[in-house]
């Protein structure tokens, strides 16, 4: 079989109803949600299944919610005998990847990302920071635009998602200036994002310090499979390096293109996006169209994934529709 990697989504992939189909069909998924409810002390399951959407979008709820759906999806795949050679996750998704790799326990992860969400929200007052997506502009050109627009404020690339999509983050005025400058310099589009905080930039330093103190208290194991980390796109195989990467990613850019290139260079041909949505599958297509990506978030997508993997990773007839 061709080499397989699991990739786990981050914030923005949430939707009301996520995880419900898995819970209805698989006892291991139900047990995962029960474990999350117990660890958090409230019913994250009810918020995932029933909303309301406005509450599910709150950062300190979104993060444990997506993690729980992702781990439930992973455990169902595990029961079906599907195992990855490597794992990675986008921002928050790196925690899901570490749970899958056995680096940290699920209960510790779900509590930590709740705090991570709260720390990130509290690091910058609402309205002070901003983020924008720059489409169709080279990474070096985006970095130059950020430097020029900063004017003493914070403005930097935050998510290097694909060669066609880079998200910038920082002080509101600086990000707005950078977005306008990018359009003037030939970007296809520059879109201000509806986000609650300016993630993955220097303004998140207070959150990084608070999270570092929490992570230092947690038990970390050496990952069972390599975890390719956001901060540098390098595969980590030790507990110490894994913890350090999770701390540094709060203020550092998500180097998603590097993560994907590292896994492809290691021989990965097939990717499974494990958790809600298909955002990462879309990025796989932008990074390397020759690689396959399917998502698993419910019974129907699981069946499609299993069929495709049984077919050697080649698309089945219905997956082409």
Tab-separated table of C-alpha atoms in Angstrom:
chain	number	residue	atom	x	y	z
A	1	UNK	CA	0.000	0.000	0.000
A	2	UNK	CA	1.157	3.548	-0.689
A	3	UNK	CA	2.374	5.631	2.253
A	4	UNK	CA	-0.479	7.281	4.154
A	5	UNK	CA	-0.561	10.428	6.340
A	6	UNK	CA	-3.333	11.791	8.542
A	7	UNK	CA	-3.826	15.569	8.625
A	8	UNK	CA	-6.037	17.251	11.219
A	9	UNK	CA	-8.005	20.502	10.696
A	10	UNK	CA	-7.844	23.670	12.752
A	11	UNK	CA	-10.178	26.442	13.773
A	12	UNK	CA	-12.710	27.478	11.139
A	13	UNK	CA	-13.726	23.927	10.203
A	14	UNK	CA	-16.468	23.743	12.852
A	15	UNK	CA	-20.155	23.350	12.010
A	16	UNK	CA	-23.257	22.586	14.056
A	17	UNK	CA	-24.021	18.863	13.910
A	18	UNK	CA	-20.400	17.752	13.573
A	19	UNK	CA	-19.647	14.383	15.135
A	20	UNK	CA	-23.296	13.368	15.598
A	21	UNK	CA	-23.325	10.792	12.797
A	22	UNK	CA	-20.148	9.168	14.134
A	23	UNK	CA	-21.612	8.964	17.634
A	24	UNK	CA	-24.815	7.404	16.271
A	25	UNK	CA	-22.869	4.736	14.380
A	26	UNK	CA	-19.720	3.964	16.380
A	27	UNK	CA	-19.438	3.263	20.134
A	28	UNK	CA	-15.783	4.402	20.147
A	29	UNK	CA	-16.894	7.840	18.890
A	30	UNK	CA	-19.588	8.011	21.580
A	31	UNK	CA	-16.984	7.118	24.216
A	32	UNK	CA	-14.701	9.875	22.891
A	33	UNK	CA	-17.379	12.538	23.341
A	34	UNK	CA	-18.210	11.203	26.809
A	35	UNK	CA	-14.517	11.433	27.702
A	36	UNK	CA	-14.392	15.046	26.465
A	37	UNK	CA	-17.549	15.989	28.405
A	38	UNK	CA	-16.040	14.536	31.590
A	39	UNK	CA	-12.644	16.206	31.077
A	40	UNK	CA	-14.166	19.638	30.403
A	41	UNK	CA	-16.947	19.504	32.977
A	42	UNK	CA	-19.619	20.507	30.462
A	43	UNK	CA	-21.289	18.888	27.458
A	44	UNK	CA	-19.117	19.824	24.485
A	45	UNK	CA	-21.069	17.035	22.756
A	46	UNK	CA	-24.313	19.021	22.986
A	47	UNK	CA	-22.641	22.139	21.551
A	48	UNK	CA	-21.169	20.139	18.654
A	49	UNK	CA	-24.453	18.391	17.832
A	50	UNK	CA	-26.953	21.194	18.511
A	51	UNK	CA	-25.099	24.519	18.677
A	52	UNK	CA	-26.003	27.314	18.814
A	53	UNK	CA	-23.530	28.333	16.110
A	54	UNK	CA	-22.597	31.598	17.843
A	55	UNK	CA	-21.462	29.684	20.927
A	56	UNK	CA	-19.653	27.030	18.888
A	57	UNK	CA	-17.670	29.851	17.206
A	58	UNK	CA	-16.246	31.072	20.541
A	59	UNK	CA	-12.536	30.250	20.420
A	60	UNK	CA	-12.345	28.472	23.781
A	61	UNK	CA	-15.265	26.238	22.718
A	62	UNK	CA	-14.302	25.835	19.051
A	63	UNK	CA	-10.869	24.434	19.858
A	64	UNK	CA	-11.909	21.525	22.137
A	65	UNK	CA	-14.938	20.874	19.886
A	66	UNK	CA	-12.862	20.377	16.725
A	67	UNK	CA	-10.269	18.352	18.653
A	68	UNK	CA	-12.995	16.024	19.955
A	69	UNK	CA	-14.540	15.427	16.516
A	70	UNK	CA	-11.066	14.837	15.057
A	71	UNK	CA	-10.076	12.323	17.734
A	72	UNK	CA	-13.431	10.533	17.428
A	73	UNK	CA	-12.852	10.274	13.652
A	74	UNK	CA	-9.298	9.047	14.232
A	75	UNK	CA	-10.411	6.356	16.679
A	76	UNK	CA	-13.026	5.070	14.228
A	77	UNK	CA	-10.330	4.828	11.540
A	78	UNK	CA	-8.050	3.084	14.036
A	79	UNK	CA	-10.772	0.507	14.729
A	80	UNK	CA	-11.006	-0.097	10.980
A	81	UNK	CA	-7.287	-0.877	10.892
A	82	UNK	CA	-6.237	2.311	9.066
A	83	UNK	CA	-2.922	3.591	10.447
A	84	UNK	CA	-0.808	6.545	9.257
A	85	UNK	CA	2.936	6.553	8.650
A	86	UNK	CA	3.060	10.271	9.596
A	87	UNK	CA	0.688	12.878	11.053
A	88	UNK	CA	0.352	16.653	11.063
A	89	UNK	CA	-2.290	19.172	12.055
A	90	UNK	CA	-3.050	22.768	11.118
A	91	UNK	CA	-2.555	25.005	14.185
A	92	UNK	CA	-5.049	23.591	16.720
A	93	UNK	CA	-4.946	20.373	14.650
A	94	UNK	CA	-1.385	19.732	15.833
A	95	UNK	CA	-2.889	18.727	19.192
A	96	UNK	CA	-5.147	16.193	17.432
A	97	UNK	CA	-2.052	14.867	15.647
A	98	UNK	CA	-0.240	14.416	18.969
A	99	UNK	CA	-3.192	12.559	20.490
A	100	UNK	CA	-3.154	10.240	17.469
A	101	UNK	CA	0.613	9.771	17.870
A	102	UNK	CA	0.286	9.044	21.594
A	103	UNK	CA	2.372	12.088	22.586
A	104	UNK	CA	-0.310	13.435	24.937
A	105	UNK	CA	-3.517	12.009	26.355
A	106	UNK	CA	-6.847	13.065	24.892
A	107	UNK	CA	-8.133	14.354	28.246
A	108	UNK	CA	-5.024	16.535	28.712
A	109	UNK	CA	-5.264	17.786	25.130
A	110	UNK	CA	-8.930	18.758	25.302
A	111	UNK	CA	-8.423	20.708	28.539
A	112	UNK	CA	-5.261	22.360	27.199
A	113	UNK	CA	-6.848	23.588	23.971
A	114	UNK	CA	-9.780	25.046	25.927
A	115	UNK	CA	-7.212	27.110	27.854
A	116	UNK	CA	-5.278	27.828	24.659
A	117	UNK	CA	-8.421	29.277	23.101
A	118	UNK	CA	-9.097	31.436	26.147
A	119	UNK	CA	-5.486	32.651	26.362
A	120	UNK	CA	-5.484	33.604	22.668
A	121	UNK	CA	-8.782	35.455	23.048
A	122	UNK	CA	-7.585	37.333	26.130
A	123	UNK	CA	-4.147	38.236	24.695
A	124	UNK	CA	-5.503	41.060	22.522
A	125	UNK	CA	-8.612	43.181	23.155
A	126	UNK	CA	-11.368	42.637	20.570
A	127	UNK	CA	-10.952	45.050	17.645
A	128	UNK	CA	-7.241	45.719	18.227
A	129	UNK	CA	-5.973	42.915	15.988
A	130	UNK	CA	-6.988	41.553	12.584
A	131	UNK	CA	-6.187	38.898	9.988
A	132	UNK	CA	-6.465	38.903	6.194
A	133	UNK	CA	-6.130	36.272	3.478
A	134	UNK	CA	-3.870	37.214	0.574
A	135	UNK	CA	-4.585	35.140	-2.534
A	136	UNK	CA	-2.385	34.766	-5.598
A	137	UNK	CA	0.800	36.393	-4.250
A	138	UNK	CA	4.208	34.794	-3.635
A	139	UNK	CA	5.250	34.316	0.021
A	140	UNK	CA	8.283	36.627	-0.287
A	141	UNK	CA	6.100	39.365	-1.786
A	142	UNK	CA	3.563	38.984	1.040
A	143	UNK	CA	6.338	39.221	3.650
A	144	UNK	CA	7.622	42.393	1.974
A	145	UNK	CA	4.135	43.925	1.986
A	146	UNK	CA	3.802	43.115	5.709
A	147	UNK	CA	7.140	44.748	6.513
A	148	UNK	CA	6.233	47.875	4.562
A	149	UNK	CA	2.738	48.153	6.051
A	150	UNK	CA	3.790	47.575	9.679
A	151	UNK	CA	4.957	51.154	10.342
A	152	UNK	CA	5.991	50.235	13.877
A	153	UNK	CA	3.020	47.935	14.451
A	154	UNK	CA	2.810	44.133	14.194
A	155	UNK	CA	2.073	42.678	10.752
A	156	UNK	CA	3.382	39.291	9.646
A	157	UNK	CA	2.531	36.144	7.657
A	158	UNK	CA	0.589	33.829	9.966
A	159	UNK	CA	-0.497	30.851	7.828
A	160	UNK	CA	1.497	29.767	4.769
A	161	UNK	CA	-1.392	27.568	3.630
A	162	UNK	CA	-0.506	27.006	-0.026
A	163	UNK	CA	1.433	28.747	-2.800
A	164	UNK	CA	-1.835	30.579	-3.574
A	165	UNK	CA	-3.072	31.400	-0.069
A	166	UNK	CA	-1.254	33.202	2.737
A	167	UNK	CA	-2.972	34.618	5.815
A	168	UNK	CA	-1.437	37.644	7.547
A	169	UNK	CA	-1.987	38.737	11.140
A	170	UNK	CA	-1.264	41.647	13.447
A	171	UNK	CA	-2.464	45.078	14.482
A	172	UNK	CA	-5.713	46.046	12.752
A	173	UNK	CA	-4.420	49.176	11.025
A	174	UNK	CA	-1.251	47.460	9.813
A	175	UNK	CA	-3.146	44.443	8.428
A	176	UNK	CA	-5.601	46.734	6.623
A	177	UNK	CA	-2.690	48.666	5.094
A	178	UNK	CA	-1.018	45.416	4.044
A	179	UNK	CA	-4.218	44.130	2.421
A	180	UNK	CA	-4.556	47.308	0.342
A	181	UNK	CA	-0.872	47.261	-0.571
A	182	UNK	CA	-1.110	43.598	-1.625
A	183	UNK	CA	-3.958	44.434	-4.009
A	184	UNK	CA	-1.923	47.296	-5.457
A	185	UNK	CA	1.067	44.945	-5.925
A	186	UNK	CA	-0.919	42.381	-7.913
A	187	UNK	CA	-2.524	39.986	-5.420
A	188	UNK	CA	-5.644	38.369	-6.909
A	189	UNK	CA	-7.587	39.118	-3.745
A	190	UNK	CA	-6.997	40.423	-0.209
A	191	UNK	CA	-9.837	39.586	2.153
A	192	UNK	CA	-10.199	40.777	5.748
A	193	UNK	CA	-11.207	37.757	7.850
A	194	UNK	CA	-13.928	37.612	10.486
A	195	UNK	CA	-11.796	36.352	13.370
A	196	UNK	CA	-11.906	37.028	17.093
A	197	UNK	CA	-8.145	37.560	17.526
A	198	UNK	CA	-4.916	37.973	15.491
A	199	UNK	CA	-3.564	34.419	15.718
A	200	UNK	CA	0.032	33.295	15.038
A	201	UNK	CA	1.753	36.656	15.384
A	202	UNK	CA	3.826	38.518	17.989
A	203	UNK	CA	0.660	39.951	19.608
A	204	UNK	CA	-0.018	36.419	20.905
A	205	UNK	CA	3.075	36.489	23.170
A	206	UNK	CA	1.021	36.705	26.418
A	207	UNK	CA	-0.933	33.601	25.308
A	208	UNK	CA	2.298	31.770	24.478
A	209	UNK	CA	3.698	32.427	27.960
A	210	UNK	CA	0.530	31.212	29.702
A	211	UNK	CA	0.266	28.115	27.504
A	212	UNK	CA	3.958	27.282	27.996
A	213	UNK	CA	3.397	27.106	31.769
A	214	UNK	CA	0.497	24.668	31.223
A	215	UNK	CA	2.383	22.485	28.735
A	216	UNK	CA	5.407	22.207	31.027
A	217	UNK	CA	3.159	20.526	33.627
A	218	UNK	CA	1.744	17.934	31.191
A	219	UNK	CA	3.124	14.443	30.650
A	220	UNK	CA	4.533	14.129	27.105
A	221	UNK	CA	5.630	10.860	25.471
A	222	UNK	CA	7.819	10.344	22.423
A	223	UNK	CA	5.400	10.167	19.440
A	224	UNK	CA	4.736	6.652	18.073
A	225	UNK	CA	4.781	8.063	14.529
A	226	UNK	CA	6.518	11.239	13.335
A	227	UNK	CA	4.535	14.456	13.898
A	228	UNK	CA	5.367	17.147	11.339
A	229	UNK	CA	5.063	20.457	13.174
A	230	UNK	CA	3.722	23.829	12.099
A	231	UNK	CA	6.591	25.942	13.365
A	232	UNK	CA	9.200	24.556	10.946
A	233	UNK	CA	7.660	21.731	8.877
A	234	UNK	CA	10.055	19.238	10.478
A	235	UNK	CA	9.056	15.771	11.740
A	236	UNK	CA	9.426	15.452	15.520
A	237	UNK	CA	9.988	12.138	17.284
A	238	UNK	CA	10.727	13.239	20.865
A	239	UNK	CA	8.562	14.503	23.724
A	240	UNK	CA	10.779	17.551	24.324
A	241	UNK	CA	10.753	18.703	20.689
A	242	UNK	CA	6.980	18.140	20.481
A	243	UNK	CA	6.259	20.313	23.528
A	244	UNK	CA	8.604	23.059	22.301
A	245	UNK	CA	6.899	23.136	18.885
A	246	UNK	CA	3.431	23.469	20.456
A	247	UNK	CA	4.635	26.429	22.527
A	248	UNK	CA	6.359	28.216	19.634
A	249	UNK	CA	3.414	27.827	17.211
A	250	UNK	CA	1.281	30.317	19.207
A	251	UNK	CA	3.294	33.294	17.922
A	252	UNK	CA	4.931	31.569	14.944
A	253	UNK	CA	3.543	31.183	11.439
A	254	UNK	CA	1.854	27.924	10.436
A	255	UNK	CA	4.272	26.593	7.822
A	256	UNK	CA	1.685	24.322	6.218
A	257	UNK	CA	3.341	24.186	2.791
A	258	UNK	CA	6.569	22.996	4.434
A	259	UNK	CA	4.632	20.394	6.454
A	260	UNK	CA	3.107	18.979	3.289
A	261	UNK	CA	6.402	19.066	1.390
A	262	UNK	CA	8.122	17.182	4.239
A	263	UNK	CA	5.521	14.398	4.138
A	264	UNK	CA	5.555	14.206	0.333
A	265	UNK	CA	9.381	14.041	0.351
A	266	UNK	CA	9.085	11.135	2.823
A	267	UNK	CA	7.000	9.253	0.264
A	268	UNK	CA	3.429	10.049	1.311
A	269	UNK	CA	1.048	9.628	-1.629
A	270	UNK	CA	-2.316	9.614	0.168
A	271	UNK	CA	-3.655	11.999	2.795
A	272	UNK	CA	-6.724	11.616	4.991
A	273	UNK	CA	-8.159	14.773	6.548
A	274	UNK	CA	-9.394	13.462	9.888
A	275	UNK	CA	-12.112	15.643	11.422
A	276	UNK	CA	-14.680	18.213	10.346
A	277	UNK	CA	-14.631	19.772	6.882
A	278	UNK	CA	-12.448	19.535	3.779
A	279	UNK	CA	-10.274	22.647	4.104
A	280	UNK	CA	-6.994	20.734	4.180
A	281	UNK	CA	-7.933	18.547	1.210
A	282	UNK	CA	-8.405	21.773	-0.749
A	283	UNK	CA	-4.901	22.894	0.262
A	284	UNK	CA	-3.432	19.519	-0.781
A	285	UNK	CA	-4.787	20.131	-4.289
A	286	UNK	CA	-3.180	23.582	-4.364
A	287	UNK	CA	0.184	22.256	-3.120
A	288	UNK	CA	0.479	19.053	-5.182
A	289	UNK	CA	-2.376	17.923	-7.420
A	290	UNK	CA	-0.751	14.516	-7.948
A	291	UNK	CA	-1.451	13.535	-4.320
A	292	UNK	CA	-4.750	12.093	-3.110
A	293	UNK	CA	-6.757	13.471	-0.165
A	294	UNK	CA	-10.069	12.301	1.297
A	295	UNK	CA	-11.787	13.446	4.473
A	296	UNK	CA	-13.384	11.434	7.272
A	297	UNK	CA	-15.981	13.117	9.466
A	298	UNK	CA	-19.055	10.851	9.291
A	299	UNK	CA	-20.146	7.365	8.215
A	300	UNK	CA	-20.536	8.227	4.524
A	301	UNK	CA	-17.092	9.855	4.216
A	302	UNK	CA	-15.557	6.956	6.171
A	303	UNK	CA	-16.954	4.423	3.702
A	304	UNK	CA	-15.676	6.468	0.763
A	305	UNK	CA	-12.233	6.695	2.388
A	306	UNK	CA	-12.061	2.945	3.057
A	307	UNK	CA	-13.085	2.173	-0.534
A	308	UNK	CA	-10.448	4.503	-1.896
A	309	UNK	CA	-7.679	3.099	0.307
A	310	UNK	CA	-8.705	-0.443	-0.627
A	311	UNK	CA	-8.333	0.689	-4.237
A	312	UNK	CA	-4.717	1.647	-3.602
A	313	UNK	CA	-5.518	5.322	-3.081
A	314	UNK	CA	-6.932	5.774	-6.559
A	315	UNK	CA	-10.279	7.559	-6.839
A	316	UNK	CA	-13.337	5.302	-6.863
A	317	UNK	CA	-16.097	6.081	-9.361
A	318	UNK	CA	-18.373	7.806	-6.836
A	319	UNK	CA	-15.540	9.920	-5.357
A	320	UNK	CA	-15.135	11.564	-8.759
A	321	UNK	CA	-18.724	12.851	-8.722
